XYZ file of C-alpha atoms in Angstrom:
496
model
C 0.000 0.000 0.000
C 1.482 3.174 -0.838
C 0.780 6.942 0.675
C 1.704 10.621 0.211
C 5.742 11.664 1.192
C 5.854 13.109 4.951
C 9.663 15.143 4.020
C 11.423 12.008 5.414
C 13.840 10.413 2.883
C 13.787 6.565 2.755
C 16.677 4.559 2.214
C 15.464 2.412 -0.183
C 14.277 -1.125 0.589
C 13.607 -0.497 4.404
C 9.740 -0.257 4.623
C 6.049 -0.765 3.820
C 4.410 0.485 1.262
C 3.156 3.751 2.493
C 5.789 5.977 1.060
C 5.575 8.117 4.265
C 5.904 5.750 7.029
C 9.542 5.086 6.132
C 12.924 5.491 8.137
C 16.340 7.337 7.194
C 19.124 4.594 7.576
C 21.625 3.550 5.751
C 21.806 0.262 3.629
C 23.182 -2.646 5.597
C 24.403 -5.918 4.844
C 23.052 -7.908 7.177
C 21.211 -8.656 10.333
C 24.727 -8.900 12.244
C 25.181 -5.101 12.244
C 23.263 -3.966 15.037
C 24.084 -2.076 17.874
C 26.147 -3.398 20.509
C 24.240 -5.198 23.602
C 20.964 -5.364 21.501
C 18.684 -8.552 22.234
C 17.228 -9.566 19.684
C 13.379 -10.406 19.720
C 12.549 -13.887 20.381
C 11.874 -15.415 17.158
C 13.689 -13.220 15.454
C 16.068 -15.519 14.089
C 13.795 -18.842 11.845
C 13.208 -21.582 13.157
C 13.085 -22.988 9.688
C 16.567 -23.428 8.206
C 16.848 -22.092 4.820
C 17.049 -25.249 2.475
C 19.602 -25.021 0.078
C 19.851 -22.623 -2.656
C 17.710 -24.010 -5.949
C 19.752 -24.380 -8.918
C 23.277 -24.492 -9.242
C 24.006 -21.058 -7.394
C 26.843 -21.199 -5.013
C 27.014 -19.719 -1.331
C 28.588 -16.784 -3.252
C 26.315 -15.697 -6.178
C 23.329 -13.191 -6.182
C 20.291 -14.325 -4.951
C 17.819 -15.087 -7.525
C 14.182 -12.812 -7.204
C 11.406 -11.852 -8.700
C 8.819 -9.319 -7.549
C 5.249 -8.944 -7.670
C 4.153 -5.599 -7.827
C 6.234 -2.781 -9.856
C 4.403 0.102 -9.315
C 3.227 1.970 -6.270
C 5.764 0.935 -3.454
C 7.070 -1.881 -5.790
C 8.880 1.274 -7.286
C 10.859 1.656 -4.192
C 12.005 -2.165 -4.173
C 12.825 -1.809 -7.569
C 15.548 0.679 -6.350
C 16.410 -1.086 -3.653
C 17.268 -4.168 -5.966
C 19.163 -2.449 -8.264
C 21.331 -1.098 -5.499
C 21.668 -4.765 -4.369
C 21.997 -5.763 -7.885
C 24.770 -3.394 -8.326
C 27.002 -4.774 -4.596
C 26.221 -8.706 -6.341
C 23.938 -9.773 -3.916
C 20.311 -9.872 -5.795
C 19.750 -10.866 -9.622
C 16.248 -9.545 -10.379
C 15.324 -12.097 -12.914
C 11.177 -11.425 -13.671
C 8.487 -8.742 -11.994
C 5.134 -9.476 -12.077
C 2.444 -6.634 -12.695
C -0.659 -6.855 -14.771
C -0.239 -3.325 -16.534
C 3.058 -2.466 -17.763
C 5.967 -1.105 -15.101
C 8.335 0.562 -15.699
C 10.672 0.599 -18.820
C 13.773 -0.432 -16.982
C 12.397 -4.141 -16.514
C 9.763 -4.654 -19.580
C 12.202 -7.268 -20.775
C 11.533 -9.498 -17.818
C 7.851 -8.469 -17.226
C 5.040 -11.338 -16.521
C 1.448 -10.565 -15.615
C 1.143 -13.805 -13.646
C 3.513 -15.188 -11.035
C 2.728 -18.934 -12.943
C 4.197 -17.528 -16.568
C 7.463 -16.153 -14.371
C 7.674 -19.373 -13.002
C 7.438 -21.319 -16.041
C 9.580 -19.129 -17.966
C 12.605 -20.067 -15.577
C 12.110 -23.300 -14.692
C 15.740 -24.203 -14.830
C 16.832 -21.737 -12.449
C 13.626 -20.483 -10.606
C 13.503 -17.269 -8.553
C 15.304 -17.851 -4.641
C 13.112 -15.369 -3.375
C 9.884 -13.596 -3.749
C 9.371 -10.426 -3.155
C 5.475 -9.170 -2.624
C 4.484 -5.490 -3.044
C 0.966 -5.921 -3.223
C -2.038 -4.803 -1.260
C -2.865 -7.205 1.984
C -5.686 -8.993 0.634
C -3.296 -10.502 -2.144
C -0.874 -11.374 0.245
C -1.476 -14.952 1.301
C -2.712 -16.648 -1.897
C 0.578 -15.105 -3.594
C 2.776 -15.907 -0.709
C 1.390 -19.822 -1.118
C 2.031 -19.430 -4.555
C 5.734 -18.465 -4.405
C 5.930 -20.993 -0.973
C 4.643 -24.217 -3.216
C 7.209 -22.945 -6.287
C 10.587 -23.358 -3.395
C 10.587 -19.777 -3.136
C 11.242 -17.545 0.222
C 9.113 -14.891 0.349
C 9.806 -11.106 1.328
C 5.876 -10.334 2.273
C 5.155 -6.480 3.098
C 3.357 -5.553 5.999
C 0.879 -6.291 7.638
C 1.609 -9.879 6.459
C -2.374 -11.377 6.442
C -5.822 -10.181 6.744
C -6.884 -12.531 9.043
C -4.827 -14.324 12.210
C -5.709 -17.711 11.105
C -4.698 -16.666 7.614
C -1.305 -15.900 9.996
C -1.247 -19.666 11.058
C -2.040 -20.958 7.050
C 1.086 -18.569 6.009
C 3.512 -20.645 8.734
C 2.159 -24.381 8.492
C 2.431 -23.555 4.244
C 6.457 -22.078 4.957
C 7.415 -24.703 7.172
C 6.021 -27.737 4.518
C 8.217 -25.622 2.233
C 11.497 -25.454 3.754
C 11.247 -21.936 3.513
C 11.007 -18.805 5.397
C 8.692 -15.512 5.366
C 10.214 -12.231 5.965
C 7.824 -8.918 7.013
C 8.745 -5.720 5.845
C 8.092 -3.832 9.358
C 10.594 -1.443 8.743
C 10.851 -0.735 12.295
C 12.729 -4.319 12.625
C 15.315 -2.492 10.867
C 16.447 -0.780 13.297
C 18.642 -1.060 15.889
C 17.137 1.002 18.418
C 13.929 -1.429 18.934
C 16.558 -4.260 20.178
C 18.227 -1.428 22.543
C 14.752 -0.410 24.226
C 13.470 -4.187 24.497
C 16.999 -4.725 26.479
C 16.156 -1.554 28.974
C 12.984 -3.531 29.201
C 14.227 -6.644 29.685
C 17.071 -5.604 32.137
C 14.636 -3.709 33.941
C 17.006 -0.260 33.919
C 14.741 1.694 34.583
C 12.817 -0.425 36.924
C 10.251 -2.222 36.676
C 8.000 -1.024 33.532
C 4.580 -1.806 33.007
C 3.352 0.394 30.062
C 5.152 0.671 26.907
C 3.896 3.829 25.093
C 2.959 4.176 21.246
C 2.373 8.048 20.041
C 1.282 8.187 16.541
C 0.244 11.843 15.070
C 0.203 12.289 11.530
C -1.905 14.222 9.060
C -3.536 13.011 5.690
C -5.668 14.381 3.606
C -8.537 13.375 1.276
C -5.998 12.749 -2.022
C -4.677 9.905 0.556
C -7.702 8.088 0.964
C -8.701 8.157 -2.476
C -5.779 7.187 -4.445
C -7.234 3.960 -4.484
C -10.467 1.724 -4.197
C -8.756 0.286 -0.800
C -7.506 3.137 1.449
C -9.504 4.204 4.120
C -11.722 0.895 3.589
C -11.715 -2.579 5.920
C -13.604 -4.359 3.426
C -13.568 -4.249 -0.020
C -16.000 -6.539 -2.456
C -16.469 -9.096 0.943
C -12.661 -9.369 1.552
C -10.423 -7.916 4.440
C -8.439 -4.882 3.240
C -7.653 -2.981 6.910
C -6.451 -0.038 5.840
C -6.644 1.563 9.221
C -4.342 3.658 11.460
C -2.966 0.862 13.726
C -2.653 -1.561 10.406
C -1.211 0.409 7.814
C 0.467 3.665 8.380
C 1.701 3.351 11.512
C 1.419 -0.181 11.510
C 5.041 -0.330 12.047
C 4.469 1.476 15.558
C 2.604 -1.095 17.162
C 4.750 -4.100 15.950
C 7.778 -1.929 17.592
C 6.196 -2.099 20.586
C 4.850 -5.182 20.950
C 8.766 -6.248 20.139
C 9.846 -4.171 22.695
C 7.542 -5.172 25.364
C 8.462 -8.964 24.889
C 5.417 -9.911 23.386
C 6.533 -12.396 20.953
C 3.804 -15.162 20.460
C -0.100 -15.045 20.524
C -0.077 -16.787 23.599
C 1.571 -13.488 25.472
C -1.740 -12.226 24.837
C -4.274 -12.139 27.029
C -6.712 -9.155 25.690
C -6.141 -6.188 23.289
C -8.907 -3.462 23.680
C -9.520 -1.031 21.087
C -11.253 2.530 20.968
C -11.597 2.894 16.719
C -12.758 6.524 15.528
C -12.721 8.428 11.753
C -12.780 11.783 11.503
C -12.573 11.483 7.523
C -16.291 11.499 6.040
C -15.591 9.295 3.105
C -13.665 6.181 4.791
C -15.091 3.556 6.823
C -11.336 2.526 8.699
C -9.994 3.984 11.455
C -7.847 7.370 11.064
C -7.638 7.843 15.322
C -7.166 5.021 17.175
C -6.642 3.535 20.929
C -5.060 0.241 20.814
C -3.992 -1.442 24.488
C -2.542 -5.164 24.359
C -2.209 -6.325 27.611
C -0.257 -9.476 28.001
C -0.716 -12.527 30.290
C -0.241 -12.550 33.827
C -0.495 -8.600 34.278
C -3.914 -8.491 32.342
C -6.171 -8.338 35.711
C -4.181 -5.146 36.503
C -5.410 -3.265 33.269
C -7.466 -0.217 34.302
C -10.149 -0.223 32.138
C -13.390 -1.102 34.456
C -16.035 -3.505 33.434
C -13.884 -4.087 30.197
C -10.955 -5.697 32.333
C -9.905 -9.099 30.914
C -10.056 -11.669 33.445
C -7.031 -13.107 34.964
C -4.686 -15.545 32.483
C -2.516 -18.031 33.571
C 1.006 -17.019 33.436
C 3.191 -17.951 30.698
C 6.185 -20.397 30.877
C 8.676 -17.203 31.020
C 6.397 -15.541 33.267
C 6.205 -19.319 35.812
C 9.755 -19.290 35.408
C 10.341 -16.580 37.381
C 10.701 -13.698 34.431
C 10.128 -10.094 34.019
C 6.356 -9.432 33.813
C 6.083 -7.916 30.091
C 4.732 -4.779 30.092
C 1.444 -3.653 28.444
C 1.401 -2.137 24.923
C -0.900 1.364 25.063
C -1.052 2.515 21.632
C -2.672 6.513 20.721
C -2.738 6.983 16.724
C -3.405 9.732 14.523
C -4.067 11.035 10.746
C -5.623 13.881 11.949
C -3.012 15.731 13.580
C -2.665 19.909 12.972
C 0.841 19.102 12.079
C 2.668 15.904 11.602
C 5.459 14.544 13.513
C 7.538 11.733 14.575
C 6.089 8.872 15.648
C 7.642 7.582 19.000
C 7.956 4.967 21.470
C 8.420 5.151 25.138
C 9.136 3.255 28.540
C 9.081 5.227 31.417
C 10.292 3.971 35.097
C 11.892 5.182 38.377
C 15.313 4.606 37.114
C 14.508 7.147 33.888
C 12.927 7.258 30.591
C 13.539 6.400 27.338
C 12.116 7.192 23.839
C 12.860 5.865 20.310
C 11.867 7.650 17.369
C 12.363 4.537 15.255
C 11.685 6.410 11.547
C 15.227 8.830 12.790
C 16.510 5.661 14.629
C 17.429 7.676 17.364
C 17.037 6.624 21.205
C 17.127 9.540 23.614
C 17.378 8.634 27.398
C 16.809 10.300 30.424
C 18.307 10.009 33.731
C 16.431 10.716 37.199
C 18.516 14.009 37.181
C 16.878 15.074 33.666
C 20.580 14.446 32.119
C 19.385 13.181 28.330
C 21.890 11.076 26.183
C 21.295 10.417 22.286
C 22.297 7.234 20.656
C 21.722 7.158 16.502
C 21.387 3.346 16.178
C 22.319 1.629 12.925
C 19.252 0.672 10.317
C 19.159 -3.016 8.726
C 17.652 -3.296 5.235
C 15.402 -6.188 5.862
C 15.584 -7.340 2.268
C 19.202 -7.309 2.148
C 19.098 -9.672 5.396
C 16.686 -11.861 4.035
C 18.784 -12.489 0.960
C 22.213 -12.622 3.717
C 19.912 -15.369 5.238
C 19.089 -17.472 2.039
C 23.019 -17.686 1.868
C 23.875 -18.274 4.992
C 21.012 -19.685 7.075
C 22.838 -18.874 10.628
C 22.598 -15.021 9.788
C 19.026 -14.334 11.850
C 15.974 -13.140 9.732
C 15.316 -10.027 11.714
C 10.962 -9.849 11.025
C 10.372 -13.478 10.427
C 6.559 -13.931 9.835
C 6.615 -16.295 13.663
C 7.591 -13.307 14.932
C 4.701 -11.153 13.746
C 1.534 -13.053 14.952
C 0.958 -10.941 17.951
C 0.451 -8.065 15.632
C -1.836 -10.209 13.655
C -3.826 -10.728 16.431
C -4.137 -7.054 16.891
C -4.992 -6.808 13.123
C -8.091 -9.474 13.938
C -8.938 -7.838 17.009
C -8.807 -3.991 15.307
C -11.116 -5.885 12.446
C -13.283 -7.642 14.774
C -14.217 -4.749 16.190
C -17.726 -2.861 15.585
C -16.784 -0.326 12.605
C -15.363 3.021 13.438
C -17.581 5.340 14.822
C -17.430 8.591 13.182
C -16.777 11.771 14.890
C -19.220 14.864 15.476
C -18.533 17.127 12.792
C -18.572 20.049 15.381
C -15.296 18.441 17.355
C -13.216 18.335 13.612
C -11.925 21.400 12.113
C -10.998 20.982 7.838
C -8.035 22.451 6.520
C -7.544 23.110 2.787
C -9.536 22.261 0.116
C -10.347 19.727 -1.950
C -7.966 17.269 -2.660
C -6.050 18.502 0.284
C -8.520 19.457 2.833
C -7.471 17.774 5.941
C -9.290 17.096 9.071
C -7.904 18.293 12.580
C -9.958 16.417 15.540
C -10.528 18.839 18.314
C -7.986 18.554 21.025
C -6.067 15.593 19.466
C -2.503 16.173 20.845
C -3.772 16.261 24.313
C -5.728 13.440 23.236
C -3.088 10.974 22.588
C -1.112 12.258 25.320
C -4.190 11.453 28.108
C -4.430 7.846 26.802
C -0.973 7.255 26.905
C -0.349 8.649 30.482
C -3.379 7.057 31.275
C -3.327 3.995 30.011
C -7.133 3.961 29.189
C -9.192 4.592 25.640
C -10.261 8.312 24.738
C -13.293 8.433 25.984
C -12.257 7.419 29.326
C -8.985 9.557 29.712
C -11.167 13.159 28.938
C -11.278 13.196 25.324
C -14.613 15.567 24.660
C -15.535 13.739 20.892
C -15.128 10.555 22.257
C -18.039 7.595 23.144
C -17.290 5.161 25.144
C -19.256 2.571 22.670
C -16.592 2.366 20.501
C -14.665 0.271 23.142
C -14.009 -3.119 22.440
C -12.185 -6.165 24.212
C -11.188 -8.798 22.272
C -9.429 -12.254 23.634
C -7.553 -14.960 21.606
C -9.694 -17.395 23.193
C -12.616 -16.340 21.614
C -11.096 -15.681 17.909
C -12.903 -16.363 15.004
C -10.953 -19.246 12.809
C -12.183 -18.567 9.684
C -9.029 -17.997 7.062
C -9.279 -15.476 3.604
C -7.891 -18.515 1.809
C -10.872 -19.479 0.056
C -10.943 -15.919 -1.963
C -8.316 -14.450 -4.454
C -6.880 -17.744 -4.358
C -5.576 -17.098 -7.383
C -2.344 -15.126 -8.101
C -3.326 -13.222 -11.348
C -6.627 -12.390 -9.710
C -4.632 -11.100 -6.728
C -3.409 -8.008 -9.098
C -6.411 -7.118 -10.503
C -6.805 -3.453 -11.149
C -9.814 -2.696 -8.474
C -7.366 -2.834 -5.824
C -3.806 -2.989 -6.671
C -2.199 -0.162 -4.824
């Protein structure tokens, strides 16, 4: 899915496909250039060994891919494989697209992922790379899977969470691994603030804080049939706050509150608004994922989860992991920074993971800066086909908690709108913008107090748009049975 530029220059090849929610870093080679004491995420390096390159390549020739999806963000891994292309680490042998992309790689152009396939049978692509919006994402990502294929799958990886547990079961039959392109992943400075977490610093922490405030305006929810919608012709699409912009927000902090599987989660309650009056998705958005063991402790009244059953980390005599309180914005009067933040008796710290920069400060208000280097996750992916014990850094295991925020954003009630006389336009036409009433003290409110808008002093809020949803009670139906098939997974209606 691709979006409007924010004034923050991407290095190529490190995000999602909303143009604007992407990081300055540099290019790295691979996953084993991260900061110094980092921890890296459980899960974060496959469980699946890489089988062994297909063909005749050698440990030290360029990767073999193909990519589905040339225009929009594809554009951007186009870019990003010609650099890699150019340092002999990525041969880009087909795209797949079913109007024509650009001129540089007509040559090799398919409009099905089946006529790529067949037209290199000898020496088929290594990896997959998938550009595409969400709802294509898991029949394509089978597709590639079932050829031998890894697969570089952008985020959020599935519309569904059992579509999450298809993706795996299909990848491990395979031999193969999944890579998400949560840029955030990238980045060193998510391992450094899990480790404060982890080492308990800064004391114990029981919140980690998620402050998204951006602005977008109508041209961004109508560049294509998809954005701004959940649904779309019966299937998932999500295209809300929490799962698409700053999508790669709430993944951070899930990472950095150590909440690695779906079974660290014991209840994720969600206030979903829209200020926009031609979406149905969320544009502001209270997200809280409170993990087992410290659930019964949430504030948040008669909409408390009961009491789960600590985990084995947790019986074991581990750090209780923190909640996750997430307050996210597209209506903001002026963009900024998104940011994450822990907050204890030893200090504070916050990243701004799209400047990868970690500021800390000590009880005596003393603030340090650390710039932390920036992974290209597509670059480690293809480090990993290679060499199997260089760690996958997003590895689809590692991203089902965030799926099960996805289902529970999704199995919500839709987003209530808000009153027209608490939102304020800006511009016109094509650019108006909305500004919601009191938004940046808004955020701040839920965050400090760990509870949804309407129960932290928000004036436009209703407390009717809260709802609690549990794993136990998920809905197992998958998205497999539609746009099963990979051609129909481009079609034009809602390609991005």
């Amino acid at each position: 899915m691709s979006g409007p530029a924010t004034g923050i220059h991407p290095a190529a090849g490190t995000g999602h496909a909303n143009g604007a929610d992407r990081a300055n870093g540099s290019d790295r080679a691979t996953g084993t250039d991260r900061a110094t004491g980092s921890v890296p995420a459980a899960g974060s390096a496959s469980t699946t060994a890489a089988a062994a390159p297909v063909g005749t390549s050698t440990a030290g020739a360029p990767v073999r891919v193909a990519l589905i999806g040339t225009l929009g963000f594809g554009r951007v891994h186009l870019e990003n494989l010609e650099r890699l292309r150019e340092a002999g680490r990525a041969e880009l042998i087909g795209v797949v697209d079913l109007h024509e992309p650009p001129a540089a790689v007509q040559g090799i152009w398919h409009r099905d992922l089946a006529s790529l396939l067949a037209a290199h049978a000898d020496a088929p692509p290594e990896v997959v790379v998938i550009a595409t919006p969400i709802d294509t994402h898991l029949p394509l990502a089978l597709q590639a899977l079932e050829a031998g294929a890894h697969v570089y799958l952008e985020k959020p990886p599935v519309p569904a969470l059992a579509d999450h547990a298809v993706l795996e079961r299909a990848a491990e039959a395979a031999g193969r691994v999944v890579q998400i392109g949560f840029q955030a992943r990238g980045g060193a400075g998510v391992d450094a603030l899990r480790q404060l977490v982890a080492a308990g610093e800064l004391g114990e922490i029981d919140t980690v804080r998620v402050h998204g405030a951006w602005s977008r305006d109508r041209a961004y929810y109508r560049r294509s049939p998809w954005a701004g919608r959940r649904r779309l012709g019966g299937r998932r699409v999500a295209d809300g706050v929490a799962t698409n912009p700053l999508a790669h927000a709430v993944h951070a902090g899930l990472v950095i509150a150590g909440i690695d599987r779906l079974e660290d989660i014991a209840a994720v309650t969600t206030e979903l608004r829209r200020a926009h009056d031609d979406i149905e998705a969320d544009d502001t958005a209270f997200v809280r994922i409170d993990p087992v063991r410290c659930a019964a402790d949430a504030d948040l009244g008669e909409d408390a989860p009961s009491h789960a059953a600590p985990s084995r980390e947790d019986a074991a005599g581990a750090r209780p992991r923190p909640a996750v309180v997430c307050a996210l914005t597209t209506t903001a009067p002026v963009q900024g920074a998104p940011w994450i933040e822990i907050v204890g008796p030893l200090g504070a710290a916050r990243l701004s993971y799209t400047e990868d920069v970690l500021r800390r400060t000590a009880p005596d208000g003393t603030v340090t800066e650390t710039r932390h280097e920036r992974t290209d996750l597509v670059e480690n992916l293809l480090a990993h086909v290679r060499d199997p014990q260089v760690a996958l850094l997003c590895p689809l295991e590692a991203t089902a908690p965030f799926s099960a925020v996805l289902e529970a954003i999704q199995s919500a009630p839709d987003p209530a709108p808000i009153a027209p006389e608490y939102v304020t336009w800006l511009g016109e036409g094509e650019a108006a913008r909305p500004v919601v009433d009191g938004i940046e003290d808004a955020l701040l409110a839920a965050l400090d107090t760990g509870r949804p808008f309407s129960r932290s002093g928000a004036t436009w809020a209703r407390e009717d748009a809260i709802a609690t949803w549990r794993p136990e009670t998920a809905a197992t139906t998958t998205t497999t049975g539609s746009r099963a098939d990979g051609r129909d997974a481009l079609d034009e209606e809602t390609r991005s």
